[in-house]
PDB file of C-alpha atoms in Angstrom:
ATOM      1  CA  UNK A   1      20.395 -29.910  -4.860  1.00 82.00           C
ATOM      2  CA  UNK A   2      22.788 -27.751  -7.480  1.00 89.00           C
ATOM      3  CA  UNK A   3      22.084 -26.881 -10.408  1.00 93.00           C
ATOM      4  CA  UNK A   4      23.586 -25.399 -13.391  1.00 96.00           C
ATOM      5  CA  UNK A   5      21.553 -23.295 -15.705  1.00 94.00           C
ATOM      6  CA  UNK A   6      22.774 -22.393 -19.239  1.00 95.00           C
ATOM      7  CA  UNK A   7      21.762 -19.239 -21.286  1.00 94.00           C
ATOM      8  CA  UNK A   8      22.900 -17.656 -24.495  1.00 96.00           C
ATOM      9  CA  UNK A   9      23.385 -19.882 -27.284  1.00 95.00           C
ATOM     10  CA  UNK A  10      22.092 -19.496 -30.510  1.00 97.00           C
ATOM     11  CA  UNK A  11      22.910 -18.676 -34.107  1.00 98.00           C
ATOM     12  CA  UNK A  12      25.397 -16.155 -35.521  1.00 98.00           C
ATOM     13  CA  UNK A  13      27.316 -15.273 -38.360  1.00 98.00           C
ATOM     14  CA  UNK A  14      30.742 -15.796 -38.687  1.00 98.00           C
ATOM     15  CA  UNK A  15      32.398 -13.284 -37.144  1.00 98.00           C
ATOM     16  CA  UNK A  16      29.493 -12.355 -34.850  1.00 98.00           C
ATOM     17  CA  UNK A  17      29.619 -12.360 -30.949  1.00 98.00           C
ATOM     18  CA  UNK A  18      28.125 -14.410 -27.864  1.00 98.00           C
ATOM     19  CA  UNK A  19      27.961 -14.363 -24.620  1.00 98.00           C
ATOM     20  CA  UNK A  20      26.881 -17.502 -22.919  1.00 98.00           C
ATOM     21  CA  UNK A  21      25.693 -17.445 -18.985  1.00 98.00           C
ATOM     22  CA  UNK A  22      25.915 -19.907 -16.256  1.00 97.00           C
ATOM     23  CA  UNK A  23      24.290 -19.803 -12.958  1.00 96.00           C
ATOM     24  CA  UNK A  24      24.560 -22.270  -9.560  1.00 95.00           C
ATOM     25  CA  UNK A  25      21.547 -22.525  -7.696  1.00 92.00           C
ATOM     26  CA  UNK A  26      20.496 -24.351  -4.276  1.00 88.00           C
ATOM     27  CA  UNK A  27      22.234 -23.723  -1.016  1.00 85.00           C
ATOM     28  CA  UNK A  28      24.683 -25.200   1.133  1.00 84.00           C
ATOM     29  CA  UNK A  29      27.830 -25.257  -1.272  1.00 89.00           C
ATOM     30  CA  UNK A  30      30.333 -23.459  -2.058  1.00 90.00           C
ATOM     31  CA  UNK A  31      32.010 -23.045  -5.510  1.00 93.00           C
ATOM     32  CA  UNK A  32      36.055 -23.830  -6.930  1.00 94.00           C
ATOM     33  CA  UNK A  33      36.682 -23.766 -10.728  1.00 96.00           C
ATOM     34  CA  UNK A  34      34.004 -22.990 -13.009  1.00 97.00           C
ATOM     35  CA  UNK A  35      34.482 -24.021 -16.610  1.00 97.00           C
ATOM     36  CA  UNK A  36      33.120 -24.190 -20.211  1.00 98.00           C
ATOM     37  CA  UNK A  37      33.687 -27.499 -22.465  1.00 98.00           C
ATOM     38  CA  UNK A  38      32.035 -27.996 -25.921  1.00 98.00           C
ATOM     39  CA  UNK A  39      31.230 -31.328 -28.058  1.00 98.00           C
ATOM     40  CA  UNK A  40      30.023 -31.375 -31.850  1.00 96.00           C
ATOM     41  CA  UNK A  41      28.855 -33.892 -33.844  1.00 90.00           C
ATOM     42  CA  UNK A  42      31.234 -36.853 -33.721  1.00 91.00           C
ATOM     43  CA  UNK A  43      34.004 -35.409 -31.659  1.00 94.00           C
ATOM     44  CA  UNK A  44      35.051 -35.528 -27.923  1.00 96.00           C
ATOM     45  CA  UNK A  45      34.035 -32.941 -25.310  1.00 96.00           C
ATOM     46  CA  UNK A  46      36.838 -30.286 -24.898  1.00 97.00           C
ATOM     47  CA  UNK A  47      37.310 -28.063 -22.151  1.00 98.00           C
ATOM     48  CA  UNK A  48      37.268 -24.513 -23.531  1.00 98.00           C
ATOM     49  CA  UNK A  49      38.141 -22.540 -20.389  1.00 98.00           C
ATOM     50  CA  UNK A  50      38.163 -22.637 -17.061  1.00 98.00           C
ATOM     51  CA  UNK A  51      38.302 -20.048 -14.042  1.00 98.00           C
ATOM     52  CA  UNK A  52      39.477 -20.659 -10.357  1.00 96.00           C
ATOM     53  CA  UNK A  53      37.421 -19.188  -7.339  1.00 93.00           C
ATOM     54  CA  UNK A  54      40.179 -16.099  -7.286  1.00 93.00           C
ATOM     55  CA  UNK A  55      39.547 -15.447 -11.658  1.00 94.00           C
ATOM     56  CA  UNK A  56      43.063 -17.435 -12.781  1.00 97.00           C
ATOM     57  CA  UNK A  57      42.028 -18.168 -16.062  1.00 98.00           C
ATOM     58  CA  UNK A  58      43.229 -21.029 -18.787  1.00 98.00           C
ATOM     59  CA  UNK A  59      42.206 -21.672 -22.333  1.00 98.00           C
ATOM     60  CA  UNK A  60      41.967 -23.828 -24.880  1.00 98.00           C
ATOM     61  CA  UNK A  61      44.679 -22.739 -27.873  1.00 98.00           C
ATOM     62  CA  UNK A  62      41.823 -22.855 -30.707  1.00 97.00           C
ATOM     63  CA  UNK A  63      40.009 -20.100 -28.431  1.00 98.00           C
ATOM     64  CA  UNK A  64      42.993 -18.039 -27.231  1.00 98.00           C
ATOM     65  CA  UNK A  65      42.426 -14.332 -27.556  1.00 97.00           C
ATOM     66  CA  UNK A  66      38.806 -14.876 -28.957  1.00 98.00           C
ATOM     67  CA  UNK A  67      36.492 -15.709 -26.288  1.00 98.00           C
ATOM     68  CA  UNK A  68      37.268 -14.436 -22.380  1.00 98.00           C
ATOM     69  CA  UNK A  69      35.769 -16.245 -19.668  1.00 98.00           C
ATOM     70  CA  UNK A  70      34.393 -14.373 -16.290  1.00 98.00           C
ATOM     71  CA  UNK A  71      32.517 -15.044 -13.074  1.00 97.00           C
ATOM     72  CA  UNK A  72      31.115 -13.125 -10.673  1.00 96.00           C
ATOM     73  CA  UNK A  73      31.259 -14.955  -7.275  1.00 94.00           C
ATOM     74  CA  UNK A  74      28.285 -13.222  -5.648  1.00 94.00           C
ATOM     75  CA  UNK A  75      25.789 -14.109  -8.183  1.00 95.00           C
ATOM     76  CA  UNK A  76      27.178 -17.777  -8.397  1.00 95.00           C
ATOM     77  CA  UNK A  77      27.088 -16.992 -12.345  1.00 97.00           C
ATOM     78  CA  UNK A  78      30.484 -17.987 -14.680  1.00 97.00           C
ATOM     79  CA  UNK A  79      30.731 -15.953 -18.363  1.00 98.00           C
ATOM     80  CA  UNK A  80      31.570 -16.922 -21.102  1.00 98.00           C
ATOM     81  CA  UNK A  81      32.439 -13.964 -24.052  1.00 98.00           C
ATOM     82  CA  UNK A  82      32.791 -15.411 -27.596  1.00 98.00           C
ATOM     83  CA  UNK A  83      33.885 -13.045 -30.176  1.00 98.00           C
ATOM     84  CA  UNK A  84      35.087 -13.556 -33.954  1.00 98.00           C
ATOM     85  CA  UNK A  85      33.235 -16.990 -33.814  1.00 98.00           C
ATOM     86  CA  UNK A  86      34.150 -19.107 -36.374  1.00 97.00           C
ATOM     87  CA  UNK A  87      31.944 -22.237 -38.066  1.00 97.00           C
ATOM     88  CA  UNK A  88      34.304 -24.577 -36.297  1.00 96.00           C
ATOM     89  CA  UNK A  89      33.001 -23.034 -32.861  1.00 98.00           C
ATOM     90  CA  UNK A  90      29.808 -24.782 -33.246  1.00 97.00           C
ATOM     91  CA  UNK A  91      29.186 -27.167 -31.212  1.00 98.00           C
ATOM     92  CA  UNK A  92      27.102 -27.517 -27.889  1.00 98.00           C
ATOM     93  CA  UNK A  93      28.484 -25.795 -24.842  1.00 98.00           C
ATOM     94  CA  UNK A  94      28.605 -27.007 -20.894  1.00 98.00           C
ATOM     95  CA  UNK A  95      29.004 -25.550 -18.165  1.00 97.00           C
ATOM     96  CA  UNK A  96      30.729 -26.751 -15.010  1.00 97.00           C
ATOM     97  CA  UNK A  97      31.321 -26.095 -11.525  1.00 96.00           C
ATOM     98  CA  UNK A  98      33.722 -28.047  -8.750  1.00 95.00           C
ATOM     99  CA  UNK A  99      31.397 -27.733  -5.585  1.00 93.00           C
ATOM    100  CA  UNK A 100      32.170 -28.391  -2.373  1.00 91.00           C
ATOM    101  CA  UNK A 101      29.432 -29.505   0.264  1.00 88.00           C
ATOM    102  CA  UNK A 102      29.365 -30.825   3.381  1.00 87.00           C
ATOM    103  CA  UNK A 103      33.353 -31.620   2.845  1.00 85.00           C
ATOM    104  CA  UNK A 104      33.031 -33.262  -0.165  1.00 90.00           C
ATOM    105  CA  UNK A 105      34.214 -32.437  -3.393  1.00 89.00           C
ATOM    106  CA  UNK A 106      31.597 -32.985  -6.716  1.00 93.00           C
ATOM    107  CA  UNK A 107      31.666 -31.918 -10.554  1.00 94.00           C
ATOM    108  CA  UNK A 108      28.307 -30.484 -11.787  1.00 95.00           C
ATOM    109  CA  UNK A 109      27.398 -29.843 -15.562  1.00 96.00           C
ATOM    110  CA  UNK A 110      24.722 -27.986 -17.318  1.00 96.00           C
ATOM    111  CA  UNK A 111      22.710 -29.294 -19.457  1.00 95.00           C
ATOM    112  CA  UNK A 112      24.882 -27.810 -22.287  1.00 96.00           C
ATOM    113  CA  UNK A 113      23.493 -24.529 -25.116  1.00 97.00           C
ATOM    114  CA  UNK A 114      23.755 -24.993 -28.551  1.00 97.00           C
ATOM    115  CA  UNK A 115      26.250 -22.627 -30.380  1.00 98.00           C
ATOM    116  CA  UNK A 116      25.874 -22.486 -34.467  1.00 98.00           C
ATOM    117  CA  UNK A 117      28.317 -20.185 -36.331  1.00 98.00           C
ATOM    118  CA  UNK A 118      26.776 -20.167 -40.015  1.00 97.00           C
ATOM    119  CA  UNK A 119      26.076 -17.875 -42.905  1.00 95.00           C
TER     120      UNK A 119
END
């Protein structure tokens, strides 16, 4: 069984900084992409970024040059580093993973951290 464990959110000002962690555990899968998405209050889910097995990287343009996404492939563990977070960051973040197992593709999700940018 995977699973996908959040870590990170919270509370800060605007302007502050987070860093929001995501780790894979069980056995017998490998892992593709790895991704963040985030959903407020009345909105759709948007991806936010989103990292290939060898670290190409794409982002969403509202968080373009702000936040940097990471993974490090031997701890099964994605990154996500927020910076000059903004009110209209908040929202609650997911993580997600393409695994592959037993030669079948599936898309796993966390069970999503709350992010609140407020003074």
């Amino acid at each position: 069984q995977v699973q996908l464990v959040e870590s990170g959110g919270g509370w800060v000002q605007p302007g502050g900084s987070l860093r929001l962690s995501c780790a894979a555990s069980g056995s017998g899968f490998s892992i593709n992409a790895m991704g963040w998405s985030r959903q407020s209050p009345g909105k759709e889910r948007e991806l936010v970024a989103r990292i290939t097995s060898v670290g190409s990287t794409t982002y969403a343009d509202s968080v373009k040059g702000r936040f940097t996404i990471s993974r490090d492939n031997a701890k099964r563990t994605v990154y996500l580093q927020m910076n000059s977070l903004q009110p209209e960051d908040t929202a609650v973040y997911y993580c997600n993973a393409a695994i592959m197992t037993y030669g079948n593709a599936y898309d796993y999700w966390g069970q999503g951290t709350q992010v609140t940018v407020s003074s």
